[in-house]
């Protein structure tokens, strides 16, 4: 683009500039020729009239003209003193006199004057080198033709020199102009080059690259758009990277989670097969195998839930909150009584909007976590559903051991466990809250945890647009 | 035989390793996180440490960094090359990827112990004594003439005592991979050992599996 602009501008300039130079030179030449032609015609007229006078004088004296031609012409010799001018006389087309060196053959008249009347004593023509002014003498000497020939050599030479000088100066200026033009175009195109460099940098992976914006011209506009684009790309890349990292972490964790129960199951099975062990040892080994199998089963179930939630459309039909609480209560009962934890349900809503099974999964998990966090015998879990600012809220609170801020930051990650040992013993796969998070996201709801170590945890799930019409 | 520290946060796995190592006569101490491992290492010395990489609080690499002299086998759930290489370049003696086989664990532990403990003791069972250094066997204080294969078979049984070894595995361990005989060779040698050493009760045939040297009962 830059070079194109440079060459096109340069080409255009050269065309017009040299065209102008040529026109000027040609006009100059025309001017020179016109002046010379006027002059030659003037001289011719003067010589012709004076010659005519002399011829008439001879005639009146009755003297034959031809023998005295040379003498008649003598006074005009001085014209040829400059070496450029010749005066020639022709009779009936044949040269009869010239002031040229007698060795040189007289030049023939380069033009046919026969058709030209005496008054129209033309005329000047130029052949390549000479300017001719020639014309027949008036009656009765019309057989004589007087020619005044001017050698244009010097004039042409002078003109050529002028023209060459003009061209030389023109060329010098062209070079100067080209240099200036190059610098100017470089200056003008510099911002574009910067854009191109920035684009290359971005292509090379340096997504933080931005352009400085100055002024309000098209370039500033371009820079702004470019920066916008770069920002968008960077944002997308970061989110892609994060997604990829998250996925990788999930896979890493998953493989770890899978290997641990596998190691245990395989190891104890092998132990039972190969070692001579006591019946008590046998029982405990079998217990390990069973609990690890259960854990894998849980994990498979939850992974299946996660997978089915992903990408699936969730319906938002109104559902009976009482029925939901009923279901959650019945599934929590066993664990609660086992740990001697009291679970209290407070329902201030008649209906919630959402899918019964999915919301039950969500609440089951939250209540399950709450029960697990409680200390046996003194645990209290409160489950509430209420209305706040026109939104439906589910609320689960426990008085268990709570979590630190650092733990809170990670609890939504798949396979993260705040209390590893206990979670394992309970057969947890560490997927419960990841599942909840998935559900909450699918409903565009928000889930917030508040927790203090030793003081229990509370979680609020706020359903945005709880009044939304189904469909 | 050896004093081994097991650092593994998964209780079932820790227990499994401990049971396996104790079967063949090692003394074990189980700890479940990195910090406790450091305390244990500071308190007493161990012949070997079996160290899980992923530990709460302080990971296995950190624990090892602070105890580079300690013979260590890393235990990792990741089959990723980077973790293995990292452990080995740090100077660990070996690594085991979960899930592992019992015999693999024992073999690696045995290999590391053999490297790190130049002095190996013998072992005594039912009036039969085996000396690993001189490769000799005594019955009731009288040296018993044994072919090299018989000695090696008995040593393998002693090292993996209380664990059933399949005939194929015994062939592999004693005769080597490229041995072309069939498993009957093992049966023949076992019969001879039983007779020579009077260990008819101790060298038990395990139904459908192979043989096991039992030290108790």
XYZ file of C-alpha atoms in Angstrom:
688
model
C 0.000 0.000 0.000
C 2.758 2.346 0.972
C 4.871 1.536 -2.032
C 1.833 1.655 -4.259
C 0.991 5.112 -3.018
C 4.583 6.183 -3.402
C 4.934 4.893 -6.921
C 1.581 6.120 -8.082
C 2.100 9.597 -6.674
C 5.569 9.638 -8.132
C 4.370 8.416 -11.508
C 1.619 10.969 -11.639
C 3.999 13.713 -10.658
C 6.590 12.693 -13.224
C 3.957 12.537 -15.944
C 2.631 16.004 -15.257
C 5.934 17.605 -14.453
C 7.698 16.343 -17.523
C 4.644 17.025 -19.625
C 4.780 20.603 -18.407
C 8.506 20.804 -19.104
C 8.014 19.484 -22.621
C 5.136 21.842 -23.247
C 7.196 24.758 -22.017
C 10.127 23.742 -24.183
C 7.919 23.390 -27.192
C 6.288 26.768 -26.542
C 9.729 28.259 -26.177
C 10.745 26.771 -29.494
C 7.613 28.078 -31.132
C 8.361 31.533 -29.737
C 11.897 31.485 -31.057
C 10.747 30.358 -34.473
C 8.002 32.981 -34.608
C 10.436 35.758 -33.792
C 12.902 34.502 -36.330
C 10.229 34.100 -38.925
C 9.055 37.700 -38.404
C 12.577 38.881 -38.642
C 13.324 36.861 -41.762
C 10.148 38.081 -43.459
C 11.084 41.672 -42.564
C 14.567 41.307 -43.984
C 13.223 39.596 -47.055
C 10.779 42.413 -47.623
C 13.470 45.026 -47.248
C 15.851 43.263 -49.630
C 13.089 42.554 -52.101
C 11.897 46.189 -52.192
C 15.395 47.544 -52.514
C 16.200 44.975 -55.220
C 13.015 45.928 -57.027
C 13.979 49.552 -56.945
C 17.391 48.756 -58.380
C 15.899 46.572 -61.087
C 13.459 49.289 -62.069
C 16.275 51.770 -62.133
C 18.211 49.473 -64.464
C 15.138 48.952 -66.567
C 14.534 52.636 -66.929
C 18.041 52.993 -68.063
C 17.390 50.136 -70.492
C 20.037 47.944 -69.164
C 19.597 44.189 -69.187
C 19.359 42.859 -65.742
C 20.851 39.351 -65.860
C 24.496 40.269 -66.297
C 24.297 42.640 -63.388
C 22.641 40.351 -61.026
C 25.779 39.904 -58.967
C 26.309 43.594 -58.708
C 22.714 44.161 -57.856
C 23.002 41.735 -55.088
C 26.281 43.007 -53.798
C 24.891 45.352 -51.168
C 23.185 42.457 -49.455
C 26.333 40.592 -48.830
C 26.643 42.084 -45.413
C 23.690 39.968 -44.365
C 25.756 36.900 -44.640
C 28.502 38.252 -42.493
C 27.103 36.408 -39.475
C 27.663 33.173 -41.400
C 24.096 32.185 -40.814
C 22.169 34.160 -43.309
C 22.151 33.598 -47.043
C 20.425 35.639 -49.698
C 19.614 33.703 -52.818
C 18.019 34.670 -56.091
C 16.314 32.299 -58.447
C 15.073 32.850 -61.921
C 12.341 30.520 -63.044
C 13.237 28.154 -60.277
C 16.924 28.065 -61.156
C 19.359 29.646 -58.786
C 21.098 32.627 -60.352
C 22.793 34.154 -57.384
C 23.888 33.358 -53.922
C 26.294 34.730 -51.460
C 27.427 31.290 -50.638
C 30.832 30.021 -51.340
C 30.933 29.428 -55.070
C 32.179 25.890 -54.520
C 28.963 24.858 -52.955
C 26.198 23.925 -55.235
C 23.326 26.260 -54.887
C 20.485 24.782 -53.016
C 17.277 24.307 -54.850
C 14.342 26.269 -53.647
C 12.710 23.932 -51.160
C 9.244 25.005 -52.071
C 7.203 25.473 -55.103
C 6.212 29.093 -55.425
C 4.511 28.835 -58.736
C 1.038 28.990 -57.351
C 1.676 31.864 -55.061
C 0.655 35.299 -56.159
C 3.095 38.115 -56.093
C 1.435 39.961 -53.294
C 1.392 36.938 -51.142
C 5.086 36.946 -51.019
C 5.348 34.413 -48.420
C 6.492 32.834 -46.666
C 8.688 31.244 -44.291
C 9.148 27.573 -43.953
C 11.551 25.669 -41.890
C 13.192 22.591 -43.023
C 15.337 20.800 -40.553
C 17.930 23.406 -40.305
C 16.957 26.467 -42.190
C 14.279 29.034 -42.019
C 13.387 30.134 -45.438
C 11.680 33.411 -46.397
C 11.068 33.430 -50.128
C 8.836 35.145 -52.551
C 8.590 36.166 -56.144
C 9.383 39.681 -57.074
C 6.408 41.736 -58.299
C 5.643 42.286 -62.015
C 7.411 42.489 -64.272
C 10.143 40.617 -62.495
C 7.984 37.739 -61.448
C 10.418 35.279 -62.936
C 12.787 36.145 -60.086
C 12.415 34.615 -56.751
C 14.258 36.030 -53.808
C 14.993 33.719 -50.948
C 16.281 34.639 -47.563
C 17.624 31.710 -45.742
C 18.455 31.721 -42.066
C 20.426 29.003 -40.461
C 18.624 27.946 -37.274
C 21.559 25.966 -35.958
C 22.469 28.370 -33.229
C 18.958 29.099 -32.216
C 18.164 25.413 -32.028
C 21.365 24.782 -30.161
C 20.475 27.483 -27.677
C 17.025 26.072 -27.318
C 18.371 22.599 -26.820
C 20.674 23.812 -24.123
C 17.823 25.571 -22.408
C 15.692 22.497 -22.715
C 18.420 20.229 -21.380
C 18.987 22.557 -18.492
C 15.288 22.460 -17.822
C 15.300 18.676 -17.903
C 18.359 18.501 -15.699
C 16.885 20.823 -13.137
C 13.630 18.920 -13.456
C 15.384 15.623 -12.810
C 17.238 17.044 -9.852
C 13.985 18.299 -8.421
C 12.356 14.989 -9.151
C 14.981 13.199 -7.093
C 14.547 15.704 -4.314
C 10.800 15.383 -4.607
C 10.965 11.592 -4.507
C 12.980 11.747 -1.304
C 10.553 14.169 0.289
C 7.593 12.137 -0.908
C 9.115 8.966 0.532
C 9.654 10.602 3.900
C 6.177 12.083 3.855
C 4.528 8.806 2.969
C 6.546 7.013 5.589
C 5.384 9.560 8.095
C 1.782 9.225 6.988
C 1.893 5.453 6.917
C 3.744 5.057 10.181
C 0.567 4.569 12.226
C -0.598 1.908 9.782
C 2.686 0.099 10.184
C 2.209 0.251 13.898
C -1.216 -1.315 13.447
C 0.299 -4.031 11.313
C 3.053 -4.685 13.828
C 0.537 -4.839 16.633
C -1.568 -7.280 14.634
C 1.493 -9.452 14.091
C 2.303 -9.348 17.776
C -1.214 -10.403 18.589
C -1.010 -13.171 16.027
C 2.200 -14.296 17.733
C 0.286 -14.681 20.961
C 1.012 -11.391 22.689
C -2.604 -10.584 23.385
C -1.876 -7.638 25.652
C -0.709 -5.529 22.697
C -2.548 -2.183 22.358
C -2.197 0.857 20.121
C -1.800 4.402 21.430
C -4.715 6.583 20.377
C -4.019 10.181 19.444
C -6.096 12.698 17.559
C -9.538 12.221 16.134
C -8.817 11.219 12.585
C -9.539 7.987 10.795
C -6.377 6.497 12.240
C -7.475 7.140 15.782
C -10.761 5.516 14.886
C -8.920 2.553 13.418
C -6.705 2.281 16.483
C -9.734 2.367 18.717
C -11.469 -0.383 16.767
C -8.261 -2.348 16.703
C -7.823 -2.072 20.452
C -11.407 -3.099 20.916
C -10.815 -6.142 18.768
C -7.589 -6.993 20.606
C -9.379 -6.669 23.943
C -12.129 -8.947 22.774
C -9.634 -11.512 21.520
C -7.729 -11.361 24.766
C -10.894 -11.813 26.768
C -11.942 -14.775 24.662
C -8.509 -16.344 24.865
C -8.426 -15.989 28.614
C -11.844 -17.513 28.996
C -10.879 -20.341 26.652
C -7.702 -20.920 28.585
C -9.570 -20.920 31.828
C -12.084 -23.373 30.446
C -9.265 -25.602 29.222
C -7.472 -25.390 32.548
C -10.666 -26.155 34.384
C -11.261 -29.141 32.183
C -7.688 -30.336 32.651
C -8.008 -29.944 36.399
C -11.238 -31.878 36.279
C -9.595 -34.686 34.360
C -6.566 -34.718 36.663
C -8.762 -34.809 39.710
C -11.030 -37.358 38.156
C -8.186 -39.705 37.356
C -6.890 -39.268 40.882
C -10.317 -39.888 42.318
C -10.672 -42.970 40.208
C -7.282 -44.373 41.031
C -7.663 -44.152 44.763
C -10.693 -46.446 45.080
C -9.256 -48.667 42.361
C -5.998 -48.972 44.241
C -7.862 -49.862 47.371
C -10.233 -52.342 45.780
C -7.541 -54.021 43.748
C -5.102 -54.018 46.613
C -7.428 -55.552 49.176
C -8.753 -58.100 46.719
C -5.207 -59.162 45.981
C -4.439 -59.152 49.675
C -7.392 -61.439 50.343
C -6.396 -63.705 47.525
C -2.729 -64.072 48.298
C -2.124 -63.447 51.956
C -2.838 -65.769 54.820
C -4.999 -63.503 56.928
C -7.138 -63.812 60.002
C -10.943 -63.668 59.731
C -10.930 -60.155 61.305
C -8.465 -58.918 58.733
C -10.581 -60.484 56.049
C -13.645 -58.635 57.274
C -11.924 -55.290 57.447
C -10.428 -55.752 53.977
C -13.871 -56.587 52.630
C -15.291 -53.513 54.355
C -12.730 -51.349 52.594
C -13.594 -52.891 49.263
C -17.296 -52.337 49.803
C -16.967 -48.739 50.922
C -14.703 -47.896 48.014
C -17.171 -49.519 45.633
C -19.901 -47.417 47.121
C -17.803 -44.339 46.652
C -17.237 -45.117 43.001
C -20.921 -45.761 42.626
C -21.714 -42.360 44.127
C -19.196 -40.740 41.900
C -20.581 -42.392 38.800
C -24.081 -41.302 39.758
C -23.064 -37.735 40.357
C -21.009 -37.566 37.212
C -24.035 -38.795 35.342
C -26.124 -36.068 36.966
C -23.513 -33.496 36.017
C -23.429 -34.708 32.450
C -27.176 -34.741 32.092
C -27.432 -31.236 33.518
C -24.840 -29.919 31.149
C -26.460 -28.447 28.097
C -29.888 -29.765 29.000
C -32.856 -27.413 29.031
C -34.362 -27.118 32.480
C -38.014 -26.431 32.795
C -39.305 -23.779 35.127
C -42.720 -25.035 35.953
C -44.212 -24.023 39.251
C -43.755 -26.797 41.751
C -45.152 -27.454 45.151
C -42.617 -26.315 47.719
C -44.216 -28.525 50.365
C -43.666 -31.622 48.243
C -40.044 -30.650 47.655
C -39.396 -30.217 51.364
C -41.157 -33.479 52.043
C -38.890 -35.332 49.660
C -35.705 -33.701 50.937
C -36.716 -34.297 54.514
C -37.284 -37.995 53.929
C -33.933 -38.507 52.251
C -32.087 -36.500 54.927
C -33.764 -38.250 57.782
C -31.614 -41.341 57.822
C -28.320 -39.518 57.915
C -29.624 -36.925 60.348
C -30.795 -39.497 62.843
C -27.608 -41.469 62.406
C -25.556 -38.421 63.374
C -28.176 -37.161 65.816
C -28.580 -33.906 63.949
C -31.884 -32.087 64.005
C -33.099 -30.762 60.691
C -35.751 -28.041 60.775
C -37.714 -27.026 57.691
C -39.322 -23.580 57.456
C -41.427 -23.014 54.402
C -42.802 -19.548 53.653
C -43.532 -20.268 50.018
C -46.284 -22.240 48.370
C -44.576 -22.703 45.044
C -41.146 -22.519 43.537
C -40.391 -22.485 39.866
C -38.159 -25.197 38.526
C -37.835 -28.895 37.939
C -38.743 -31.026 40.927
C -35.974 -33.599 40.478
C -33.294 -31.018 39.850
C -34.214 -28.789 42.754
C -34.403 -31.832 44.945
C -30.897 -32.814 43.866
C -29.728 -29.317 44.765
C -31.375 -29.219 48.153
C -30.430 -32.804 48.968
C -26.798 -32.001 48.392
C -26.858 -28.805 50.420
C -28.657 -30.483 53.330
C -26.345 -33.473 53.084
C -23.299 -31.207 53.299
C -24.827 -29.362 56.243
C -25.412 -32.610 58.108
C -21.914 -33.833 57.363
C -20.426 -30.596 58.696
C -22.241 -30.980 62.030
C -20.717 -32.555 65.057
C -22.632 -35.664 66.106
C -25.215 -35.065 68.809
C -25.247 -31.305 68.780
C -25.906 -30.474 65.146
C -28.726 -28.249 64.001
C -29.641 -27.692 60.381
C -32.163 -25.095 59.271
C -33.710 -25.275 55.819
C -35.769 -22.287 54.702
C -37.604 -21.221 51.587
C -38.779 -17.621 51.472
C -39.445 -14.585 49.366
C -37.094 -11.631 49.262
C -37.243 -8.617 46.951
C -39.533 -10.531 44.646
C -37.125 -13.438 44.378
C -37.337 -16.971 45.664
C -34.624 -17.894 48.130
C -33.544 -21.286 49.421
C -31.491 -21.125 52.574
C -29.608 -23.863 54.410
C -27.751 -23.203 57.634
C -25.814 -25.467 59.953
C -23.925 -25.013 63.199
C -21.137 -27.353 62.148
C -17.440 -26.731 61.950
C -17.485 -24.148 59.184
C -14.804 -23.401 56.641
C -11.984 -20.942 56.176
C -12.075 -18.344 53.404
C -9.477 -20.365 51.526
C -11.617 -23.473 51.645
C -14.674 -21.471 50.598
C -12.874 -20.341 47.494
C -12.468 -23.926 46.327
C -15.578 -25.742 47.452
C -17.337 -25.437 44.109
C -14.534 -27.163 42.260
C -15.208 -30.757 41.351
C -13.509 -33.241 43.702
C -12.558 -30.577 46.204
C -13.201 -31.589 49.774
C -13.041 -29.229 52.699
C -12.581 -32.137 55.074
C -10.899 -34.825 53.093
C -10.723 -37.662 55.564
C -14.296 -37.317 56.733
C -15.676 -36.915 53.244
C -13.949 -40.110 52.190
C -15.309 -42.000 55.106
C -18.800 -40.825 54.248
C -18.404 -42.031 50.720
C -18.481 -38.525 49.250
C -17.037 -38.033 45.822
C -16.449 -34.322 46.218
C -18.872 -33.587 43.427
C -21.901 -32.417 45.424
C -21.262 -28.700 45.292
C -19.990 -28.841 41.737
C -23.341 -30.349 40.931
C -25.151 -27.623 42.888
C -23.157 -24.979 41.090
C -24.148 -26.494 37.764
C -27.811 -26.481 38.723
C -27.640 -22.931 40.020
C -25.988 -21.776 36.824
C -28.565 -23.523 34.703
C -31.276 -21.566 36.499
C -29.241 -18.357 36.383
C -29.543 -18.262 40.133
C -26.880 -17.264 42.605
C -25.385 -19.346 45.376
C -23.551 -17.608 48.218
C -21.754 -19.177 51.122
C -21.037 -17.547 54.440
C -18.907 -19.419 56.866
C -16.615 -19.035 59.833
C -14.449 -21.866 61.081
C -16.111 -23.328 64.124
C -19.322 -21.383 63.694
C -21.144 -23.197 60.962
C -21.956 -22.422 57.382
C -24.964 -20.929 55.669
C -25.756 -21.008 51.991
C -28.309 -18.914 50.112
C -29.565 -19.767 46.666
C -31.363 -16.791 45.145
C -33.435 -17.548 42.086
C -33.434 -14.615 39.786
C -36.816 -14.054 38.170
C -38.570 -16.514 40.371
C -41.857 -15.257 38.929
C -40.881 -15.950 35.379
C -43.590 -17.538 33.320
C -42.887 -21.073 32.213
C -41.782 -21.724 28.692
C 13.338 -56.644 58.762
C 13.180 -53.004 57.891
C 11.647 -49.993 59.561
C 9.352 -48.257 57.073
C 7.419 -44.983 57.230
C 4.223 -44.850 55.184
C 2.982 -41.362 54.291
C -0.366 -41.593 52.537
C -3.467 -39.532 53.230
C -5.936 -42.107 51.969
C -6.526 -44.234 55.000
C -7.528 -47.417 53.137
C -4.445 -47.226 50.929
C -2.178 -46.480 53.864
C -3.600 -49.452 55.703
C -3.201 -51.649 52.640
C 0.457 -50.783 52.251
C 1.086 -51.301 55.931
C -0.563 -54.727 55.902
C 1.385 -55.840 52.871
C 4.706 -54.708 54.251
C 4.022 -56.242 57.632
C 3.174 -59.536 55.989
C 6.729 -59.919 54.806
C 8.102 -58.887 58.153
C 8.690 -55.149 57.952
C 7.878 -52.790 60.756
C 5.666 -49.932 59.689
C 4.494 -46.603 60.924
C 1.573 -44.882 59.197
C 1.148 -41.134 59.001
C -1.503 -39.311 57.004
C -0.111 -35.897 56.113
C 3.118 -34.129 55.278
C 3.591 -32.291 58.530
C 3.230 -35.386 60.664
C 5.649 -37.119 58.320
C 8.267 -34.445 59.034
C 7.783 -34.879 62.765
C 8.053 -38.640 62.461
C 11.225 -38.337 60.394
C 12.690 -35.998 62.971
C 11.845 -38.343 65.815
C 13.341 -41.566 64.582
C 15.149 -42.951 61.593
C 13.565 -45.180 58.999
C 15.134 -47.540 56.517
C 12.618 -46.505 53.904
C 9.805 -44.064 53.352
C 6.833 -44.744 51.067
C 5.630 -41.249 50.237
C 2.449 -40.185 48.475
C 2.862 -37.121 46.284
C -0.541 -35.589 46.867
C -0.795 -34.875 50.551
C -2.765 -32.273 52.467
C -0.875 -29.303 53.909
C 2.555 -30.285 52.648
C 2.945 -32.310 49.484
C 5.268 -35.264 49.042
C 7.876 -33.330 47.075
C 8.189 -30.818 49.909
C 8.562 -33.561 52.482
C 11.258 -35.192 50.380
C 13.038 -31.907 49.774
C 13.598 -31.598 53.486
C 14.780 -35.203 53.851
C 16.882 -35.916 50.813
C 19.009 -38.519 52.535
C 16.010 -40.634 53.384
C 15.582 -43.609 51.005
C 12.200 -42.930 49.459
C 9.702 -44.511 47.111
C 7.188 -42.057 45.717
C 3.612 -43.120 45.378
C 1.655 -41.230 42.760
C -1.821 -41.427 41.346
C -0.770 -39.545 38.270
C 0.610 -41.483 35.414
C 1.812 -38.175 34.006
C 5.468 -38.300 33.122
C 6.243 -34.957 34.761
C 5.406 -36.178 38.243
C 7.495 -39.312 37.887
C 10.436 -37.484 36.417
C 10.228 -34.831 39.067
C 10.364 -37.418 41.803
C 13.273 -39.269 40.240
C 15.284 -36.165 39.360
C 14.903 -35.021 42.927
C 16.767 -38.155 43.919
C 13.993 -40.503 44.954
C 14.900 -44.177 44.766
C 11.800 -45.288 42.932
C 8.177 -44.515 42.304
C 4.991 -46.555 42.167
C 1.909 -45.546 40.237
C -1.491 -46.252 41.718
C -3.145 -48.622 41.319
C -0.235 -50.956 42.022
C 0.105 -54.633 42.520
C 1.091 -56.043 45.842
C 4.084 -57.902 44.448
C 5.214 -54.835 42.575
C 5.200 -52.835 45.778
C 7.089 -55.535 47.649
C 9.593 -56.047 44.870
C 10.378 -52.344 44.677
C 10.656 -52.032 48.431
C 12.956 -55.050 48.467
C 15.066 -53.628 45.639
C 15.525 -50.288 47.371
C 16.345 -51.933 50.687
C 18.896 -54.154 48.987
C 20.533 -51.071 47.482
C 20.494 -48.934 50.564
C 21.332 -51.623 53.098
C 24.472 -53.452 52.094
C 24.244 -55.734 55.141
C 21.421 -58.142 54.757
C 20.455 -60.494 57.486
C 19.239 -63.966 57.239
C 15.893 -65.358 58.250
C 14.798 -68.242 60.396
C 11.714 -70.385 60.095
C 10.939 -73.667 61.837
C 14.551 -74.568 62.551
C 15.584 -73.660 59.039
C 17.948 -70.706 58.685
C 18.775 -68.906 55.453
C 21.665 -66.481 55.064
C 21.218 -64.022 52.182
C 24.844 -62.905 52.073
C 26.527 -66.300 51.842
C 23.525 -67.860 50.064
C 23.445 -70.829 52.355
C 20.690 -72.751 54.144
C 20.926 -74.669 57.401
C 18.467 -77.173 58.816
C 18.821 -77.847 62.545
C 22.242 -76.216 62.409
C 23.421 -78.498 59.619
C 24.086 -76.953 56.249
C 21.860 -78.327 53.545
C 23.137 -78.848 50.029
C 20.990 -76.886 47.611
C 21.157 -76.243 43.904
C 21.273 -72.547 42.979
C 17.682 -72.664 41.735
C 16.517 -74.282 44.925
C 18.245 -71.606 46.961
C 16.738 -68.822 44.856
C 13.290 -70.331 45.027
C 13.510 -70.531 48.794
C 14.848 -66.981 49.033
C 11.974 -65.712 46.895
C 9.493 -67.497 49.105
C 11.135 -66.054 52.214
C 11.196 -62.515 50.880
C 7.548 -62.745 49.864
C 6.512 -64.810 52.828
C 2.857 -64.995 53.763
C 1.997 -64.067 50.217
C 0.844 -66.562 47.665
C 3.006 -66.624 44.569
C 1.658 -68.130 41.392
C 3.721 -70.721 39.574
C 4.094 -68.312 36.663
C 5.348 -65.606 38.943
C 7.812 -67.971 40.600
C 9.105 -69.048 37.217
C 9.560 -65.423 36.306
C 11.267 -64.468 39.549
C 13.533 -67.488 39.897
C 14.174 -68.764 36.402
C 13.717 -65.531 34.537
C 11.473 -64.420 31.724
C 13.218 -66.357 29.029
C 12.994 -69.733 30.731
C 11.183 -72.088 28.458
C 10.181 -74.849 30.850
C 6.632 -75.225 32.119
C 5.206 -74.643 35.561
C 5.775 -78.260 36.528
C 9.410 -77.307 37.068
C 8.207 -75.132 39.958
C 6.181 -77.998 41.447
C 9.182 -80.312 41.289
C 11.477 -77.813 43.005
C 8.882 -77.020 45.654
C 8.535 -80.729 46.455
C 12.287 -81.039 46.812
C 12.521 -77.971 49.059
C 9.741 -79.236 51.290
C 11.504 -82.547 51.720
C 15.009 -81.185 52.156
C 14.049 -78.514 54.665
C 11.199 -80.308 56.368
C 8.824 -77.453 55.574
C 5.890 -79.547 54.370
C 3.500 -77.521 56.529
C 4.996 -74.118 56.021
C 5.231 -74.164 52.238
C 1.537 -74.326 51.521
C -0.153 -75.045 48.256
C -2.780 -72.371 47.664
C -5.654 -73.787 45.681
C -5.741 -72.593 42.095
C -3.009 -70.092 42.740
C 0.400 -71.318 43.729
C 2.549 -71.536 46.829
C 2.930 -69.556 49.987
C 5.483 -69.710 52.764
C 3.609 -69.173 56.020
C 5.502 -67.979 59.049
C 2.703 -68.301 61.593
C 0.112 -70.921 62.583
